[in-house]
Structures are given as structure tokens and as C-alpha cells.
């Protein structure tokens, strides 16, 4: 079956540091890949997505590239801010966009210190 | 436009009691999903409604869980009787179609003591 593995936190960084959160997946076929974010006190929000190999998703300075050869979708940001503190979830779906049968990782708690 | 809303935000109940969680999807969204995150583990799919019909309930853990979606609008998820292992955060999401972005609610944190 499908599965997602992401680095476990908490990950603590200083403001303006470079961020990488690793995510690898196991899936049959060609899934779509997502990063969701949950800010304190809020619901899950779609941060970015990629629907086919070599696609790069980007939003709010975050980027992730769909690497089929390494089955990875690592999240990166060049310079993090305190407001980026949140829990980040990597996920995959057999469909292109919706929440149909999403498979999530365990989540990575990111803490950015001023 | 209001997003997906869930009620209550937090519930603490004793083992053996009954709890009902409610989800109000975004107006016009036919697809409604329930997910659950048990502490320290992945967010897991529970079930999927299309309008008032259950499209997929393969993720429901056992028959103590009952989900309904009356008239294809809001949905309820009842746990009866609750067990300690049911503790976690229950998320609801809705989308216009299976292929379009799903919007999640804030979640209901259920604690069974």
C-alpha cells in the first residue's frame, strides 16, 4: 500500500536559516504529492503540490520537487521566518488534487526562533 | 465565504460514553471527508461522502464509529461507546470534486479518559 515517511521533529531553527524537511514515499502508480501545513490553532492548509515527475510546487517561498527516481518530495525554504512555525505534513494521493484517500506522513513540527 | 467548520473544538469524555462530532463543509461542496490523527501517528483517512452517500468507508476503524451526512450538507461522526484508543484529532475536509483542492477544518481534539 501507499506510505509516506518524513523526518520527525521538532526541528528548531533560527530566523533566516535554510530549511529542508525530508519526505519519501512508497506508492503504486503515479501519485500526486502534497505538503500541508497546520499553523497553531488553525486547520490543515494546502501549501503546495506536484502532480507528475519533475514538477516543482512552490508557495510562500517554499518549494518541493517531485523526484520519481528517489521517490522523494523534500520541502525547502531559503530563509525561514518566525511565522513559519507550524506542523508540516507530506502527503500523497492517487488523484491529482483532492483529498480522496490522502496518505499522510506523521508530520514535522517546525519551530523558528527569533 | 466560511470555511469548513467543526464542532466542538475539544471534547473530553469518559470511556464508555458517546460523543458526536459535527462538520459543516463549504457550501456547494459535494465531497466530504473525515480523517483522524492519533497522537504521534499519521493522519489516517476514515471515510468519504459524495453528497449524502458514503463513497468509501474503508478507513473506519470498527462499528463503534457511525458517520452520517443528512441531506448532503453537514456531517456527524458518532463514537459509541468511546474507548481510550479513540483519542486524537478528527479532521473534516470538503471539496467540489474528487480532483480539486480539499479544504480542511480546524479539527476536533477528542480525549477519552
Short mmCIF file of C-alpha atoms in Angstrom, two decimals:
data_model
loop_
_atom_site.label_atom_id
_atom_site.label_comp_id
_atom_site.label_asym_id
_atom_site.label_seq_id
_atom_site.Cartn_x
_atom_site.Cartn_y
_atom_site.Cartn_z
CA UNK A 1 0.00 0.00 0.00
CA UNK A 2 0.89 3.66 -0.06
CA UNK A 3 3.05 5.20 2.66
CA UNK A 4 4.83 8.45 3.42
CA UNK A 5 7.89 8.88 5.62
CA UNK A 6 9.03 12.29 6.78
CA UNK A 7 11.64 13.44 9.23
CA UNK A 8 10.34 13.66 12.74
CA UNK A 9 10.71 16.77 14.79
CA UNK A 10 10.68 19.03 16.41
CA UNK A 11 13.01 20.87 14.09
CA UNK A 12 14.31 24.07 15.64
CA UNK A 13 15.97 26.74 13.50
CA UNK A 14 16.94 30.35 13.83
CA UNK A 15 15.24 33.01 11.74
CA UNK A 16 16.69 33.33 8.21
CA UNK A 17 18.13 29.81 8.29
CA UNK A 18 17.76 27.41 5.36
CA UNK A 19 15.07 24.77 5.80
CA UNK A 20 14.83 21.24 4.46
CA UNK A 21 12.19 18.77 5.61
CA UNK A 22 12.72 15.37 4.03
CA UNK A 23 9.85 13.33 2.65
CA UNK A 24 9.96 9.99 0.84
CA UNK A 25 7.08 7.89 -0.33
CA UNK A 26 6.05 4.42 -1.43
CA UNK A 27 3.21 4.14 -3.89
CA UNK A 28 1.91 2.14 -6.80
CA UNK A 29 1.38 4.05 -9.99
CA UNK A 30 1.98 7.77 -10.27
CA UNK A 31 0.64 9.63 -7.25
CA UNK A 32 0.25 13.35 -6.73
CA UNK A 33 2.33 14.76 -3.90
CA UNK A 34 1.41 17.46 -1.40
CA UNK A 35 2.68 19.46 1.51
CA UNK A 36 0.08 20.59 4.03
CA UNK A 37 0.74 22.99 6.90
CA UNK A 38 -1.08 23.43 10.20
CA UNK A 39 -0.42 26.73 11.95
CA UNK A 40 -1.19 26.92 15.69
CA UNK A 41 -4.94 26.94 16.29
CA UNK A 42 -5.81 26.52 12.63
CA UNK A 43 -6.81 23.73 10.28
CA UNK A 44 -4.70 21.97 7.69
CA UNK A 45 -3.91 24.14 4.67
CA UNK A 46 -2.55 23.03 1.34
CA UNK A 47 0.90 24.59 1.00
CA UNK A 48 1.97 23.25 -2.39
CA UNK A 49 1.59 20.26 -4.66
CA UNK A 50 3.08 18.49 -7.68
CA UNK A 51 1.19 16.09 -9.89
CA UNK A 52 3.90 14.49 -12.02
CA UNK A 53 7.59 13.69 -12.02
CA UNK A 54 9.98 16.67 -12.10
CA UNK A 55 7.18 19.12 -11.31
CA UNK A 56 8.11 21.76 -8.76
CA UNK A 57 5.46 23.06 -6.40
CA UNK A 58 6.02 26.44 -4.79
CA UNK A 59 4.19 28.81 -2.47
CA UNK A 60 5.12 31.42 0.15
CA UNK A 61 8.83 30.89 -0.53
CA UNK A 62 8.58 27.13 -0.03
CA UNK A 63 9.48 24.71 -2.81
CA UNK A 64 9.39 20.96 -3.35
CA UNK A 65 10.30 18.94 -6.44
CA UNK A 66 8.69 15.61 -7.34
CA UNK A 67 11.62 13.21 -7.73
CA UNK A 68 10.41 9.89 -9.08
CA UNK A 69 13.87 8.32 -9.22
CA UNK A 70 14.39 8.84 -5.49
CA UNK A 71 10.66 8.75 -4.57
CA UNK A 72 11.10 12.00 -2.68
CA UNK A 73 9.38 15.35 -2.25
CA UNK A 74 11.58 17.32 0.11
CA UNK A 75 10.33 20.71 1.32
CA UNK A 76 12.79 23.62 1.21
CA UNK A 77 12.84 27.31 2.03
CA UNK A 78 15.82 29.59 1.69
CA UNK A 79 15.16 31.87 4.65
CA UNK A 80 12.61 30.93 7.30
CA UNK A 81 10.64 33.37 9.45
CA UNK A 82 9.15 33.05 12.91
CA UNK A 83 5.71 32.96 11.24
CA UNK A 84 6.69 29.69 9.52
CA UNK A 85 6.49 27.88 12.85
CA UNK A 86 3.90 25.16 12.31
CA UNK A 87 3.44 21.43 11.73
CA UNK A 88 4.16 20.32 8.15
CA UNK A 89 2.65 17.18 6.64
CA UNK A 90 3.79 15.45 3.47
CA UNK A 91 1.05 13.52 1.70
CA UNK A 92 0.22 11.66 -1.48
CA UNK A 93 -2.91 10.82 -3.40
CA UNK A 94 -3.72 8.66 -6.35
CA UNK A 95 -5.78 11.54 -7.70
CA UNK A 96 -4.48 14.85 -8.94
CA UNK A 97 -5.84 17.29 -6.48
CA UNK A 98 -8.43 16.28 -3.97
CA UNK A 99 -8.48 14.75 -0.54
CA UNK A 100 -9.60 11.42 -1.91
CA UNK A 101 -7.71 8.81 0.03
CA UNK A 102 -4.80 11.03 1.03
CA UNK A 103 -1.92 9.20 2.71
CA UNK A 104 -0.10 11.43 5.18
CA UNK A 105 3.23 11.32 6.95
CA UNK A 106 3.45 11.77 10.71
CA UNK A 107 4.11 15.49 10.49
CA UNK A 108 7.16 17.59 11.32
CA UNK A 109 6.88 20.27 13.98
CA UNK A 110 8.96 23.27 12.92
CA UNK A 111 9.98 25.89 15.48
CA UNK A 112 11.64 29.08 14.29
CA UNK A 113 13.37 31.16 16.93
CA UNK A 114 13.97 34.91 16.51
CA UNK B 1 -17.12 32.72 2.49
CA UNK B 2 -16.99 30.49 5.54
CA UNK B 3 -14.52 27.64 5.52
CA UNK B 4 -15.00 24.16 6.86
CA UNK B 5 -16.14 24.37 10.46
CA UNK B 6 -16.00 21.66 13.07
CA UNK B 7 -17.68 21.45 16.44
CA UNK B 8 -16.69 21.08 19.17
CA UNK B 9 -13.07 22.11 19.00
CA UNK B 10 -12.26 19.98 22.02
CA UNK B 11 -14.12 17.21 23.83
CA UNK B 12 -13.15 15.28 26.93
CA UNK B 13 -15.30 12.24 27.73
CA UNK B 14 -15.08 9.15 29.86
CA UNK B 15 -14.53 5.71 28.45
CA UNK B 16 -17.90 4.16 27.54
CA UNK B 17 -19.64 7.44 26.83
CA UNK B 18 -20.91 8.64 23.48
CA UNK B 19 -19.59 11.63 21.56
CA UNK B 20 -20.83 13.22 18.36
CA UNK B 21 -18.58 15.38 16.22
CA UNK B 22 -20.01 17.71 13.64
CA UNK B 23 -18.60 19.08 10.40
CA UNK B 24 -20.08 21.83 8.25
CA UNK B 25 -18.44 21.78 4.82
CA UNK B 26 -18.06 24.72 2.48
CA UNK B 27 -21.39 25.43 0.82
CA UNK B 28 -21.72 23.64 -2.51
CA UNK B 29 -19.01 21.08 -1.81
CA UNK B 30 -20.40 17.63 -2.58
CA UNK B 31 -17.37 15.77 -1.29
CA UNK B 32 -16.81 15.48 2.44
CA UNK B 33 -14.03 13.55 4.13
CA UNK B 34 -13.21 12.53 7.68
CA UNK B 35 -9.63 11.93 8.79
CA UNK B 36 -8.11 11.18 12.19
CA UNK B 37 -4.70 11.76 13.73
CA UNK B 38 -3.87 9.64 16.71
CA UNK B 39 -1.11 11.17 18.83
CA UNK B 40 2.32 10.70 17.30
CA UNK B 41 0.99 8.91 14.25
CA UNK B 42 -0.10 9.69 10.73
CA UNK B 43 -3.32 11.37 9.75
CA UNK B 44 -5.48 8.50 8.56
CA UNK B 45 -8.43 8.52 6.18
CA UNK B 46 -11.72 7.41 7.71
CA UNK B 47 -14.39 7.89 5.08
CA UNK B 48 -15.66 9.87 2.12
CA UNK B 49 -19.16 11.13 1.34
CA UNK B 50 -20.42 12.29 -2.02
CA UNK B 51 -23.49 14.29 -1.15
CA UNK B 52 -25.38 12.08 1.30
CA UNK B 53 -23.90 8.79 0.12
CA UNK B 54 -20.91 7.01 1.61
CA UNK B 55 -18.46 6.59 -1.25
CA UNK B 56 -15.70 4.92 0.73
CA UNK B 57 -15.71 3.96 4.40
CA UNK B 58 -12.73 1.64 4.27
CA UNK B 59 -10.87 3.64 6.91
CA UNK B 60 -13.49 3.39 9.64
CA UNK B 61 -11.78 1.50 12.49
CA UNK B 62 -14.78 -0.51 13.75
CA UNK B 63 -18.54 -0.47 14.21
CA UNK B 64 -18.35 1.87 17.18
CA UNK B 65 -17.97 4.68 14.64
CA UNK B 66 -21.02 5.88 12.71
CA UNK B 67 -20.92 8.70 10.19
CA UNK B 68 -23.91 10.38 8.61
CA UNK B 69 -24.48 13.23 6.23
CA UNK B 70 -28.08 14.28 6.33
CA UNK B 71 -29.33 15.87 3.15
CA UNK B 72 -25.83 16.09 1.79
CA UNK B 73 -24.98 19.11 3.93
CA UNK B 74 -23.34 18.81 7.35
CA UNK B 75 -21.93 15.54 8.62
CA UNK B 76 -21.73 13.93 12.04
CA UNK B 77 -19.34 11.30 13.32
CA UNK B 78 -20.55 9.45 16.39
CA UNK B 79 -18.38 7.26 18.56
CA UNK B 80 -20.35 4.89 20.78
CA UNK B 81 -19.07 3.69 23.18
CA UNK B 82 -15.79 5.58 23.21
CA UNK B 83 -12.56 3.78 24.08
CA UNK B 84 -9.21 5.19 25.19
CA UNK B 85 -7.62 4.48 21.80
CA UNK B 86 -10.17 6.73 20.10
CA UNK B 87 -8.36 9.80 21.48
CA UNK B 88 -6.92 12.00 18.79
CA UNK B 89 -7.71 14.87 16.45
CA UNK B 90 -10.54 14.35 13.98
CA UNK B 91 -10.33 16.42 10.81
CA UNK B 92 -13.04 17.09 8.28
CA UNK B 93 -12.39 18.27 4.73
CA UNK B 94 -14.58 19.19 1.76
CA UNK B 95 -14.06 19.72 -1.94
CA UNK B 96 -16.12 20.46 -5.03
CA UNK B 97 -14.88 17.37 -6.84
CA UNK B 98 -12.52 14.48 -6.15
CA UNK B 99 -9.82 16.17 -8.20
CA UNK B 100 -9.99 19.68 -6.79
CA UNK B 101 -8.35 21.05 -3.68
CA UNK B 102 -9.81 19.93 -0.41
CA UNK B 103 -10.20 22.42 2.44
CA UNK B 104 -9.76 21.18 5.97
CA UNK B 105 -11.37 22.29 9.18
CA UNK B 106 -9.54 23.06 12.41
CA UNK B 107 -10.17 19.62 13.77
CA UNK B 108 -11.83 18.32 16.94
CA UNK B 109 -9.48 17.14 19.65
CA UNK B 110 -11.11 14.15 21.36
CA UNK B 111 -9.74 12.94 24.67
CA UNK B 112 -11.15 9.77 26.19
CA UNK B 113 -10.23 9.27 29.85
#
